[in-house]
Amino acid sequence: MTDGPFIPPERAKLVERKTAWARERRAPAGRGDPMARRLPPGQHRVRDWPVLDLGAHPNLNPKDWRLSVEGLVATPTVYSLADLAAIPPFEVTADIHCVTAWSRLDNRWRGVATRDLIAEVRPLDEARFVILKGYDGYTTNLSADWLHEPDSLIATHWEGKPLTREHGGPARLVVPALYFWKSAKWIRSIRFVARDVKGFWEARGYHDVGDPWKEQRYG
Ligand SMILES: Nc1nc2c(c(=O)[nH]1)N[C@H]1C(S)=C(S)[C@@H](COP(=O)(O)O)O[C@H]1N2
Ligand SMILES: [Mo]
């Protein structure tokens, strides 16, 4: 770019910084309420943990729970809780952002990183999307990339305790980078597919991606 305005050298750094903020759609660092900067646009903080789902809470004996990782993968695999426990444990503290505008900060999750699970089943090159299914029949869809995010996991514990039934125990998906409707409770299967297929809420007007920082609430 040669014919833009002349920017004096002492201003160059500031222009660069402002450009980065615009790219990230962020408020300038150091301004405003520090907590507000942890909240995506339109969200407010809650301290309790609301239960939100379609109403049926599957009553799964932890001994009988199974997770099938299937579809376009080299090694389709069915995991029991004991199988998951054989994978190196993963712990992360992350925020929950629900599309209904509440956020719950600093949730300490434990389970298995989805990255580690994926490394075992080895998705084929054409496996670009996943369909997640819960034992209640709920479905949601994701680009497979989100399961490579360093904080995505199959959670079996929350704050050091086994995940309760109403929050999706014995195991649920947690993808902190997306609105919470993508985090399937009572997870039953992860199916790798070539083409995107809408899940329960996505078919009812929710955004296909659901990035809270881009406020992708409705499609
Ligand atoms: N299996 C299943 N997973 C689900 C849902 C559901 O109805 N069934 N609801 C989703 C929605 S809309 C939200 S906001 C979160 C709520 O999780 P929580 O009840 O643990 O807060 O679960 C998501 N995962
Ligand atoms: Mo939700």
Short mmCIF file of C-alpha atoms and ligand atoms in Angstrom, two decimals:
data_model
loop_
_atom_site.label_atom_id
_atom_site.label_comp_id
_atom_site.label_asym_id
_atom_site.label_seq_id
_atom_site.Cartn_x
_atom_site.Cartn_y
_atom_site.Cartn_z
CA MET A 1 0.00 0.00 0.00
CA THR A 2 1.76 3.13 -1.21
CA ASP A 3 -0.92 5.81 -1.59
CA GLY A 4 -2.46 5.75 1.90
CA PRO A 5 -2.12 8.77 4.24
CA PHE A 6 1.32 9.69 5.56
CA ILE A 7 1.68 8.28 9.07
CA PRO A 8 4.44 9.91 11.12
CA PRO A 9 6.77 7.28 12.64
CA GLU A 10 5.72 8.11 16.23
CA ARG A 11 2.15 7.17 15.32
CA ALA A 12 2.94 3.92 13.50
CA LYS A 13 2.80 1.70 16.61
CA LEU A 14 -0.62 3.04 17.63
CA VAL A 15 -2.08 2.55 14.17
CA GLU A 16 -0.73 -0.99 14.16
CA ARG A 17 -2.30 -1.70 17.55
CA LYS A 18 -5.67 -0.25 16.56
CA THR A 19 -5.62 -2.34 13.40
CA ALA A 20 -5.07 -5.47 15.50
CA TRP A 21 -8.00 -4.54 17.79
CA ALA A 22 -10.22 -4.06 14.78
CA ARG A 23 -9.16 -7.41 13.37
CA GLU A 24 -9.98 -9.11 16.70
CA ARG A 25 -13.06 -6.91 17.18
CA ARG A 26 -11.86 -6.18 20.67
CA ALA A 27 -12.06 -3.33 23.11
CA PRO A 28 -8.69 -1.66 23.70
CA ALA A 29 -6.74 -3.50 26.43
CA GLY A 30 -6.66 -1.73 29.75
CA ARG A 31 -9.89 0.17 29.21
CA GLY A 32 -13.17 -0.43 30.94
CA ASP A 33 -14.20 -3.13 33.38
CA PRO A 34 -11.66 -5.98 33.31
CA MET A 35 -14.45 -8.51 33.88
CA ALA A 36 -16.42 -7.10 30.98
CA ARG A 37 -13.49 -7.94 28.73
CA ARG A 38 -13.96 -11.61 29.62
CA LEU A 39 -17.58 -11.46 28.52
CA PRO A 40 -18.45 -11.73 24.84
CA PRO A 41 -20.85 -9.07 23.51
CA GLY A 42 -24.37 -9.26 24.90
CA GLN A 43 -23.48 -11.69 27.72
CA HIS A 44 -23.90 -11.20 31.48
CA ARG A 45 -22.26 -13.13 34.28
CA VAL A 46 -24.11 -15.65 36.46
CA ARG A 47 -22.72 -17.50 39.48
CA ASP A 48 -25.10 -20.44 39.56
CA TRP A 49 -25.14 -23.01 36.77
CA PRO A 50 -28.49 -23.19 34.97
CA VAL A 51 -29.70 -26.55 33.64
CA LEU A 52 -30.82 -26.23 30.03
CA ASP A 53 -31.84 -29.07 27.75
CA LEU A 54 -34.84 -30.64 26.05
CA GLY A 55 -36.16 -32.01 29.36
CA ALA A 56 -35.37 -35.72 29.32
CA HIS A 57 -32.34 -36.54 31.50
CA PRO A 58 -31.09 -39.98 30.46
CA ASN A 59 -30.36 -42.13 33.50
CA LEU A 60 -27.12 -43.78 32.47
CA ASN A 61 -25.33 -46.30 34.63
CA PRO A 62 -21.67 -45.22 34.35
CA LYS A 63 -20.81 -48.89 33.78
CA ASP A 64 -23.05 -49.02 30.70
CA TRP A 65 -22.18 -45.63 29.20
CA ARG A 66 -20.46 -45.87 25.82
CA LEU A 67 -19.19 -43.27 23.38
CA SER A 68 -18.95 -44.28 19.72
CA VAL A 69 -16.49 -42.35 17.57
CA GLU A 70 -17.50 -43.28 14.04
CA GLY A 71 -18.00 -42.30 10.43
CA LEU A 72 -15.05 -41.20 8.29
CA VAL A 73 -12.27 -42.36 10.61
CA ALA A 74 -9.53 -44.94 10.13
CA THR A 75 -10.35 -46.71 13.41
CA PRO A 76 -13.98 -46.43 14.54
CA THR A 77 -13.90 -46.95 18.30
CA VAL A 78 -16.41 -47.43 21.10
CA TYR A 79 -15.19 -46.08 24.45
CA SER A 80 -16.34 -47.01 27.94
CA LEU A 81 -15.47 -44.79 30.90
CA ALA A 82 -12.66 -47.23 31.73
CA ASP A 83 -11.32 -46.82 28.19
CA LEU A 84 -11.35 -43.03 28.60
CA ALA A 85 -9.51 -43.38 31.90
CA ALA A 86 -6.68 -45.11 30.00
CA ILE A 87 -6.08 -41.92 27.98
CA PRO A 88 -3.93 -39.28 29.76
CA PRO A 89 -6.28 -37.12 31.84
CA PHE A 90 -6.85 -33.54 30.78
CA GLU A 91 -7.88 -30.61 32.95
CA VAL A 92 -8.80 -27.09 31.89
CA THR A 93 -10.46 -24.04 33.43
CA ALA A 94 -12.77 -22.39 30.93
CA ASP A 95 -15.80 -20.12 30.61
CA ILE A 96 -19.31 -21.14 29.57
CA HIS A 97 -21.21 -18.81 27.23
CA CYS A 98 -24.85 -19.71 26.63
CA VAL A 99 -26.71 -18.22 23.69
CA THR A 100 -29.49 -17.19 26.11
CA ALA A 101 -26.96 -14.56 27.33
CA TRP A 102 -25.59 -16.00 30.57
CA SER A 103 -21.90 -16.74 31.04
CA ARG A 104 -20.36 -18.75 33.85
CA LEU A 105 -16.64 -18.06 34.28
CA ASP A 106 -13.84 -20.35 35.47
CA ASN A 107 -15.32 -23.83 35.25
CA ARG A 108 -12.73 -26.45 36.10
CA TRP A 109 -13.30 -29.41 33.79
CA ARG A 110 -11.57 -32.77 33.78
CA GLY A 111 -11.78 -35.58 31.26
CA VAL A 112 -10.07 -36.40 28.00
CA ALA A 113 -8.93 -33.82 25.43
CA THR A 114 -10.83 -34.36 22.19
CA ARG A 115 -7.47 -33.83 20.42
CA ASP A 116 -6.18 -37.00 22.09
CA LEU A 117 -9.32 -38.94 21.18
CA ILE A 118 -9.06 -37.82 17.56
CA ALA A 119 -5.42 -38.84 17.42
CA GLU A 120 -6.55 -42.39 18.26
CA VAL A 121 -9.34 -42.73 15.69
CA ARG A 122 -7.52 -40.84 12.90
CA PRO A 123 -10.20 -39.05 10.83
CA LEU A 124 -9.85 -39.36 7.05
CA ASP A 125 -8.92 -36.25 5.03
CA GLU A 126 -12.50 -35.73 3.85
CA ALA A 127 -13.89 -35.77 7.43
CA ARG A 128 -14.42 -32.02 7.77
CA PHE A 129 -17.47 -31.98 10.07
CA VAL A 130 -18.81 -33.86 13.06
CA ILE A 131 -22.32 -34.65 14.24
CA LEU A 132 -22.60 -35.05 18.00
CA LYS A 133 -25.44 -37.05 19.48
CA GLY A 134 -26.64 -37.31 23.07
CA TYR A 135 -28.47 -40.21 24.76
CA ASP A 136 -31.56 -37.98 24.84
CA GLY A 137 -31.59 -37.83 21.02
CA TYR A 138 -30.21 -34.27 20.88
CA THR A 139 -27.83 -33.51 18.02
CA THR A 140 -25.50 -30.64 17.19
CA ASN A 141 -22.94 -30.10 14.42
CA LEU A 142 -19.43 -28.65 14.32
CA SER A 143 -16.56 -28.17 11.98
CA ALA A 144 -14.14 -30.93 13.04
CA ASP A 145 -11.51 -28.23 13.65
CA TRP A 146 -13.19 -27.25 16.91
CA LEU A 147 -12.32 -30.65 18.37
CA HIS A 148 -8.65 -29.76 17.83
CA GLU A 149 -8.96 -26.63 19.97
CA PRO A 150 -6.63 -27.02 22.95
CA ASP A 151 -9.46 -26.56 25.50
CA SER A 152 -12.10 -28.89 23.97
CA LEU A 153 -12.74 -32.08 25.92
CA ILE A 154 -15.02 -34.95 26.83
CA ALA A 155 -15.70 -33.95 30.43
CA THR A 156 -16.36 -36.47 33.17
CA HIS A 157 -15.69 -34.12 36.12
CA TRP A 158 -16.54 -30.55 37.06
CA GLU A 159 -14.83 -28.83 39.98
CA GLY A 160 -13.28 -32.13 41.02
CA LYS A 161 -16.57 -34.02 41.23
CA PRO A 162 -18.16 -36.44 38.78
CA LEU A 163 -20.40 -34.55 36.38
CA THR A 164 -23.98 -34.72 37.66
CA ARG A 165 -26.77 -36.27 35.64
CA GLU A 166 -28.58 -32.97 34.99
CA HIS A 167 -25.40 -31.46 33.52
CA GLY A 168 -24.78 -34.41 31.20
CA GLY A 169 -23.05 -37.00 33.38
CA PRO A 170 -21.42 -39.40 33.18
CA ALA A 171 -19.79 -37.60 30.23
CA ARG A 172 -20.46 -34.64 27.97
CA LEU A 173 -18.65 -32.70 25.32
CA VAL A 174 -17.31 -29.25 26.26
CA VAL A 175 -16.21 -26.84 23.51
CA PRO A 176 -15.48 -23.60 25.42
CA ALA A 177 -14.79 -21.65 22.21
CA LEU A 178 -18.44 -21.94 21.10
CA TYR A 179 -21.86 -21.19 22.61
CA PHE A 180 -22.84 -23.93 25.03
CA TRP A 181 -25.54 -25.50 22.84
CA LYS A 182 -22.66 -27.11 20.91
CA SER A 183 -21.51 -28.93 24.06
CA ALA A 184 -23.59 -32.11 23.85
CA LYS A 185 -24.61 -33.59 27.22
CA TRP A 186 -24.85 -37.39 27.79
CA ILE A 187 -22.71 -37.78 24.73
CA ARG A 188 -23.37 -40.95 22.78
CA SER A 189 -21.59 -40.55 19.45
CA ILE A 190 -19.21 -38.36 17.50
CA ARG A 191 -19.66 -39.01 13.80
CA PHE A 192 -17.15 -37.63 11.30
CA VAL A 193 -18.75 -36.65 7.99
CA ALA A 194 -17.73 -34.92 4.77
CA ARG A 195 -20.62 -32.46 4.59
CA ASP A 196 -22.16 -30.26 7.25
CA VAL A 197 -25.56 -31.47 8.54
CA LYS A 198 -27.59 -29.25 10.85
CA GLY A 199 -28.26 -30.40 14.41
CA PHE A 200 -31.36 -29.86 16.56
CA TRP A 201 -30.98 -26.12 17.24
CA GLU A 202 -29.13 -25.35 14.03
CA ALA A 203 -32.18 -26.64 12.13
CA ARG A 204 -34.30 -24.25 14.24
CA GLY A 205 -32.47 -21.07 13.38
CA TYR A 206 -29.35 -21.18 15.53
CA HIS A 207 -26.09 -20.21 13.85
CA ASP A 208 -24.14 -23.00 12.21
CA VAL A 209 -20.85 -22.03 13.91
CA GLY A 210 -21.86 -20.25 17.14
CA ASP A 211 -18.72 -18.28 18.05
CA PRO A 212 -19.72 -16.07 21.04
CA TRP A 213 -16.93 -13.53 20.33
CA LYS A 214 -18.47 -12.93 16.91
CA GLU A 215 -21.94 -13.06 18.47
CA GLN A 216 -23.05 -15.80 16.08
CA ARG A 217 -26.31 -16.55 17.87
CA TYR A 218 -28.79 -17.09 15.08
CA GLY A 219 -28.16 -18.07 11.51
N1 LIG B 1 -27.78 -33.97 24.99
C1 LIG B 1 -28.07 -32.66 25.08
N2 LIG B 1 -27.05 -31.78 25.14
C2 LIG B 1 -27.31 -30.46 25.24
C3 LIG B 1 -28.62 -29.97 25.25
C4 LIG B 1 -29.68 -30.93 25.19
O1 LIG B 1 -30.88 -30.59 25.20
N3 LIG B 1 -29.35 -32.27 25.11
N4 LIG B 1 -28.85 -28.61 25.34
C5 LIG B 1 -27.74 -27.71 24.98
C6 LIG B 1 -27.97 -26.36 25.41
S1 LIG B 1 -29.05 -25.42 24.51
C7 LIG B 1 -27.26 -25.82 26.47
S2 LIG B 1 -27.39 -24.16 26.85
C8 LIG B 1 -26.36 -26.64 27.31
C9 LIG B 1 -26.75 -26.54 28.78
O2 LIG B 1 -25.92 -27.32 29.58
P1 LIG B 1 -26.15 -27.30 31.15
O3 LIG B 1 -27.56 -27.80 31.41
O4 LIG B 1 -25.11 -28.19 31.75
O5 LIG B 1 -26.00 -25.87 31.60
O6 LIG B 1 -26.38 -28.00 26.92
C10 LIG B 1 -26.40 -28.20 25.53
N5 LIG B 1 -26.25 -29.61 25.30
MO MO B 2 -28.68 -23.16 25.26
#
